[in-house]
CSV table of C-alpha atoms in Angstrom, one decimal:
chain,number,residue,atom,x,y,z
S,1443,MET,CA,8.2,200.0,174.5
S,1444,LYS,CA,12.0,199.9,173.1
S,1445,LEU,CA,15.3,200.8,174.4
S,1446,THR,CA,17.6,203.4,172.3
S,1447,THR,CA,20.8,201.4,171.9
S,1448,ALA,CA,22.3,203.9,174.5
S,1449,GLU,CA,19.5,202.8,177.2
S,1450,ALA,CA,20.4,199.0,176.2
S,1451,LYS,CA,23.9,199.6,177.1
S,1452,ALA,CA,23.3,201.4,180.0
S,1453,ARG,CA,21.3,198.6,181.4
S,1454,ALA,CA,23.5,196.4,180.4
S,1455,ASP,CA,26.6,198.0,182.3
S,1456,GLU,CA,24.5,198.0,185.3
S,1457,VAL,CA,24.3,194.0,185.2
S,1458,ARG,CA,27.9,194.5,184.9
S,1459,GLU,CA,28.3,196.5,187.5
S,1460,THR,CA,25.8,195.7,190.5
S,1461,SER,CA,24.9,191.8,188.7
S,1462,CYS,CA,21.6,192.8,188.1
S,1463,THR,CA,18.8,195.5,186.6
S,1464,ILE,CA,15.2,195.8,187.1
S,1465,ILE,CA,13.0,196.9,184.2
S,1466,ARG,CA,9.4,197.9,185.7
S,1467,GLY,CA,6.2,197.3,184.2
S,1468,LEU,CA,7.4,195.8,181.1
S,1469,PHE,CA,4.6,192.6,180.2
S,1470,PRO,CA,1.0,193.6,180.4
S,1471,VAL,CA,-0.4,192.3,183.8
S,1472,SER,CA,-3.2,190.6,182.0
S,1473,VAL,CA,-0.4,188.4,180.5
S,1474,ILE,CA,1.2,187.6,183.4
S,1475,ASP,CA,-2.1,186.9,185.3
S,1476,ALA,CA,-3.0,184.5,182.7
S,1477,TRP,CA,0.3,182.7,183.1
S,1478,ASN,CA,-0.1,182.3,186.9
S,1479,GLU,CA,-4.1,180.6,186.1
S,1480,ALA,CA,-2.2,178.2,183.6
S,1481,PHE,CA,0.8,177.4,185.7
S,1482,GLN,CA,-1.3,176.1,189.0
S,1483,PRO,CA,-2.0,172.6,187.5
S,1484,LEU,CA,1.8,172.3,186.8
S,1485,LEU,CA,2.7,173.4,190.4
S,1486,LEU,CA,0.3,171.1,191.7
S,1487,ASP,CA,1.2,167.8,189.3
S,1488,ALA,CA,4.8,168.9,190.8
S,1489,ILE,CA,4.2,168.8,194.5
S,1490,GLU,CA,2.3,165.3,194.2
S,1491,ARG,CA,5.4,163.9,192.1
S,1492,GLU,CA,8.0,165.2,194.4
S,1493,GLY,CA,6.3,164.7,197.7
S,1494,ASP,CA,8.6,164.9,200.4
S,1495,ASP,CA,11.6,165.5,198.3
S,1496,PRO,CA,11.2,169.3,196.6
S,1497,ASN,CA,13.9,170.1,194.2
S,1498,ARG,CA,15.1,173.5,195.9
S,1499,GLY,CA,14.9,172.6,199.3
S,1500,ALA,CA,11.6,172.2,201.8
S,1501,ASN,CA,8.2,173.4,200.1
S,1502,ARG,CA,10.1,175.0,197.3
S,1503,HIS,CA,9.9,173.5,193.6
S,1504,TYR,CA,11.4,174.0,190.3
S,1505,VAL,CA,9.0,173.7,187.6
S,1506,THR,CA,10.0,173.6,183.9
S,1507,LEU,CA,7.4,175.0,181.4
S,1508,PRO,CA,6.1,173.6,178.3
S,1509,PHE,CA,7.1,175.7,175.0
S,1510,THR,CA,3.4,175.7,173.7
S,1511,ASP,CA,0.6,178.2,173.7
S,1512,LEU,CA,1.1,180.9,176.3
S,1513,TRP,CA,4.4,179.7,177.3
S,1514,ALA,CA,5.6,180.8,173.7
S,1515,ASP,CA,4.4,184.0,173.4
S,1516,PRO,CA,6.8,186.2,171.6
S,1517,GLN,CA,6.1,189.3,173.8
S,1518,ILE,CA,7.5,187.5,176.7
S,1519,VAL,CA,9.8,185.2,175.2
S,1520,ASP,CA,11.1,187.4,172.4
S,1521,ASN,CA,10.8,191.2,173.9
S,1522,ASP,CA,12.5,193.7,172.6
S,1523,VAL,CA,13.3,195.4,175.5
S,1524,VAL,CA,14.5,192.6,176.9
S,1525,MET,CA,16.5,191.2,174.0
S,1526,SER,CA,18.6,194.6,173.8
S,1527,VAL,CA,19.8,194.3,177.0
S,1528,VAL,CA,20.4,190.3,176.8
S,1529,GLU,CA,22.3,191.1,173.6
S,1530,GLU,CA,24.5,193.6,175.0
S,1531,LEU,CA,25.9,191.2,177.5
S,1532,VAL,CA,26.0,187.8,176.0
S,1533,GLY,CA,26.1,189.0,172.4
S,1534,ALA,CA,23.5,188.8,169.2
S,1535,ASP,CA,24.3,185.2,168.3
S,1536,GLY,CA,23.7,183.4,172.3
S,1537,VAL,CA,21.2,181.0,172.9
S,1538,MET,CA,18.1,180.7,175.0
S,1539,CYS,CA,18.5,177.5,177.0
S,1540,GLN,CA,16.0,177.5,179.5
S,1541,LEU,CA,12.5,178.4,180.8
S,1542,ALA,CA,11.0,177.4,184.0
S,1543,THR,CA,9.7,178.4,187.6
S,1544,ASP,CA,11.1,178.6,191.2
S,1545,THR,CA,8.4,178.8,193.6
S,1546,PRO,CA,8.6,178.8,197.6
S,1547,LEU,CA,5.4,177.8,199.5
S,1548,LEU,CA,4.3,178.2,202.9
S,1549,GLY,CA,6.8,176.1,205.0
S,1550,SER,CA,9.9,177.1,202.7
S,1551,ASP,CA,12.8,178.3,204.4
S,1552,TYR,CA,16.0,180.3,204.0
S,1553,GLN,CA,18.3,178.9,201.0
S,1554,ASP,CA,22.0,178.7,201.7
S,1555,LEU,CA,23.6,182.0,200.0
S,1556,HIS,CA,25.1,180.4,196.5
S,1557,ARG,CA,25.4,181.0,193.1
S,1558,ASP,CA,23.9,179.3,190.3
S,1559,THR,CA,26.6,178.8,188.0
S,1560,GLN,CA,30.5,177.8,188.9
S,1561,LEU,CA,33.6,179.8,186.9
S,1562,LEU,CA,34.3,178.8,183.5
S,1563,PHE,CA,37.5,178.1,184.8
S,1564,PRO,CA,37.4,177.0,188.4
S,1565,GLU,CA,40.9,176.2,188.6
S,1566,SER,CA,42.2,179.9,187.8
S,1567,GLY,CA,39.8,181.7,190.5
S,1568,ALA,CA,39.1,184.2,187.6
S,1569,GLU,CA,35.9,186.0,186.7
S,1570,THR,CA,35.3,186.8,183.4
S,1571,PRO,CA,32.7,189.1,181.5
S,1572,PRO,CA,28.9,187.9,181.5
S,1573,TYR,CA,28.2,184.3,180.3
S,1574,GLN,CA,25.1,183.3,181.6
S,1575,LEU,CA,22.1,185.2,182.5
S,1576,ALA,CA,19.0,184.7,184.0
S,1577,VAL,CA,15.6,186.8,183.2
S,1578,ASN,CA,13.2,186.6,186.1
S,1579,PHE,CA,9.6,188.0,186.0
S,1580,PRO,CA,7.2,186.8,188.8
S,1581,LEU,CA,3.7,185.7,188.5
S,1582,VAL,CA,2.3,187.5,191.8
S,1583,ASP,CA,3.8,190.4,193.3
S,1584,VAL,CA,6.6,189.7,195.4
S,1585,THR,CA,6.4,191.2,198.9
S,1586,GLU,CA,8.2,190.9,202.4
S,1587,GLU,CA,5.9,188.1,203.3
S,1588,ASN,CA,6.2,185.9,200.2
S,1589,GLY,CA,9.9,185.0,199.3
S,1590,PRO,CA,11.7,187.7,197.9
S,1591,MET,CA,14.9,186.9,196.8
S,1592,GLU,CA,18.1,188.3,198.5
S,1593,PHE,CA,21.4,189.2,196.4
S,1594,ALA,CA,24.6,190.9,197.3
S,1595,ALA,CA,25.4,193.6,194.6
S,1596,GLY,CA,28.8,193.1,192.7
S,1597,THR,CA,29.7,189.5,194.5
S,1598,HIS,CA,29.4,188.1,190.6
S,1599,MET,CA,32.9,189.8,189.9
S,1600,THR,CA,34.4,188.1,193.3
S,1601,PRO,CA,36.1,184.8,194.0
S,1602,LYS,CA,32.9,183.4,196.2
S,1603,ALA,CA,34.9,183.4,199.6
S,1604,GLU,CA,35.4,186.9,199.3
S,1605,GLY,CA,31.8,187.7,198.3
S,1606,MET,CA,31.1,185.6,201.4
S,1607,ARG,CA,33.6,187.5,203.3
S,1608,ARG,CA,32.2,190.8,202.0
S,1609,ILE,CA,28.5,189.9,203.3
S,1610,GLU,CA,29.7,189.0,206.6
S,1611,ALA,CA,31.7,192.1,207.0
S,1612,GLY,CA,28.7,194.0,205.9
S,1613,GLU,CA,30.6,195.4,202.8
S,1614,ALA,CA,28.0,194.2,200.5
S,1615,PRO,CA,24.8,193.4,202.5
S,1616,LEU,CA,21.8,191.7,201.5
S,1617,GLN,CA,19.2,193.5,199.5
S,1618,LYS,CA,15.7,191.8,198.8
S,1619,VAL,CA,14.5,192.3,195.5
S,1620,PHE,CA,10.4,193.1,195.4
S,1621,MET,CA,8.3,193.2,192.2
S,1622,ARG,CA,5.3,193.5,190.7
S,1623,ARG,CA,3.6,191.9,188.2
S,1624,GLY,CA,5.1,192.8,184.8
S,1625,ASP,CA,8.4,193.6,186.4
S,1626,VAL,CA,11.3,191.9,184.9
S,1627,LEU,CA,14.8,191.2,186.6
S,1628,ILE,CA,17.9,190.9,184.2
S,1629,ARG,CA,20.7,189.3,186.3
S,1630,ASP,CA,24.3,187.4,185.9
S,1631,VAL,CA,23.5,184.3,187.8
S,1632,ARG,CA,27.1,184.4,189.2
S,1633,HIS,CA,25.9,187.1,192.2
S,1634,ILE,CA,25.7,185.8,195.9
S,1635,HIS,CA,22.0,185.5,196.6
S,1636,ARG,CA,19.1,182.9,198.0
S,1637,GLY,CA,15.8,182.6,198.1
S,1638,THR,CA,13.5,183.5,201.1
S,1639,PRO,CA,10.9,181.5,203.1
S,1640,ASN,CA,7.1,182.3,201.7
S,1641,ARG,CA,5.4,183.0,204.8
S,1642,THR,CA,1.7,183.2,203.1
S,1643,ALA,CA,-0.5,180.8,201.9
S,1644,THR,CA,-0.2,181.8,198.3
S,1645,PRO,CA,2.5,180.0,196.4
S,1646,ARG,CA,5.0,183.0,195.1
S,1647,PRO,CA,6.1,181.6,191.5
S,1648,MET,CA,9.0,182.9,189.5
S,1649,VAL,CA,9.8,182.2,186.0
S,1650,VAL,CA,13.5,182.2,184.4
S,1651,ILE,CA,14.2,182.6,181.2
S,1652,GLY,CA,17.6,181.3,180.8
S,1653,TYR,CA,20.3,182.5,178.2
S,1654,SER,CA,23.7,182.2,177.6
S,1655,ARG,CA,27.0,182.6,175.2
S,1656,ARG,CA,26.6,180.3,172.2
S,1657,TRP,CA,29.3,178.3,173.0
S,1658,LEU,CA,28.3,177.5,176.6
S,1659,PHE,CA,26.2,174.1,177.0
S,1660,ARG,CA,24.4,173.2,180.1
S,1661,PRO,CA,23.5,169.5,180.0
S,1662,GLU,CA,21.0,170.2,182.7
S,1663,VAL,CA,18.8,172.4,181.2
S,1664,GLN,CA,17.1,172.6,177.7
S,1665,ILE,CA,13.8,173.9,176.1
S,1666,ARG,CA,11.7,170.9,174.3
S,1667,VAL,CA,10.5,172.8,171.2
S,1668,PRO,CA,7.5,171.8,169.1
S,1669,ALA,CA,8.1,171.8,165.4
S,1670,ASP,CA,4.8,173.9,164.8
S,1671,THR,CA,5.6,176.2,167.5
S,1672,LEU,CA,9.1,176.8,166.3
S,1673,ALA,CA,7.6,177.4,162.8
S,1674,ARG,CA,5.4,180.5,164.1
S,1675,MET,CA,8.0,181.9,166.4
S,1676,PRO,CA,9.8,185.3,164.8
S,1677,GLU,CA,13.2,185.0,163.2
S,1678,ARG,CA,15.1,186.5,166.5
S,1679,ALA,CA,13.3,183.6,168.7
S,1680,LYS,CA,14.5,180.6,166.4
S,1681,ARG,CA,18.0,181.6,166.4
S,1682,TRP,CA,18.3,181.8,170.0
S,1683,LEU,CA,16.4,178.3,170.1
S,1684,ARG,CA,18.5,177.0,167.5
S,1685,PHE,CA,20.6,174.4,169.8
S,1686,ASN,CA,17.1,173.1,171.8
S,1687,PRO,CA,15.3,169.8,170.6
S,1688,VAL,CA,12.9,170.2,167.9
S,1689,PHE,CA,10.0,167.3,168.5
S,1690,GLU,CA,7.2,166.7,165.7
S,1691,ASN,CA,5.1,165.1,168.3
S,1692,LEU,CA,3.4,167.6,170.4
S,1693,ALA,CA,3.3,165.1,173.6
S,1694,GLU,CA,6.6,164.0,173.1
S,1695,ALA,CA,7.8,167.7,173.7
S,1696,VAL,CA,5.7,168.8,176.6
S,1697,LYS,CA,7.0,165.8,178.5
S,1698,ARG,CA,9.1,167.4,181.1
S,1699,GLU,CA,12.4,165.5,181.3
S,1700,GLU,CA,14.8,168.3,182.7
S,1701,SER,CA,16.4,167.3,186.2
S,1702,TYR,CA,18.0,170.3,187.5
S,1703,ARG,CA,18.7,169.6,191.1
S,1704,ALA,CA,22.5,170.7,190.9
S,1705,PHE,CA,21.9,174.6,191.1
S,1706,ALA,CA,23.7,176.1,194.0
S,1707,TYR,CA,27.6,176.7,193.4
């Protein structure tokens, strides 16, 4: 599947206007199911390490994925459809800076309404064109019961206080995002949103691939790239990964050193 230039621009314009767009059925379900199976040991390890202090609130875990093996599959991390929209929004010279998951478990709660980043110039109060994106896709179907994200459309281009006022007044109602395995959400992370409780016994992993404009440095996130993995990546992916650290030693590369707790603004 590929998008024409006009289709990619239309998707990007939808993000600019509403804050997000969903591309249905983009990734093969068999690939997503393989990711979910491989993810379960990483989740169990995170639960054991974090204990009673999970990094996204009660029974909600942020887990970085190692950039190797199936996690570095070009049909996912260098997908033509996704990249055509991303490039429309943050430029063809942007950077891929994040590969991780957010997973609520049974016993999780509503997050506070938040944005995932602050303004480029907080003292100005002024919004700008997009500079930071999240590409999200679930490893299980997202339903009413297992913790869908809620967001308020259009609040990425208003001051947060005004966005909160619009939500409280019913002018920008919260919308739940239901997705099936293979669906992809591209969003401007400035929109006001929150995670909701997972009321089932099955974890609900949501993958996030972070993209930014080339000049935006986010010290809290990075992709630790094994040299042999980088050598096998397509040229476009190599370009988007260019500012991440590269390791000759695989064991060193796959260490989970990302510490991303201050995520809400």
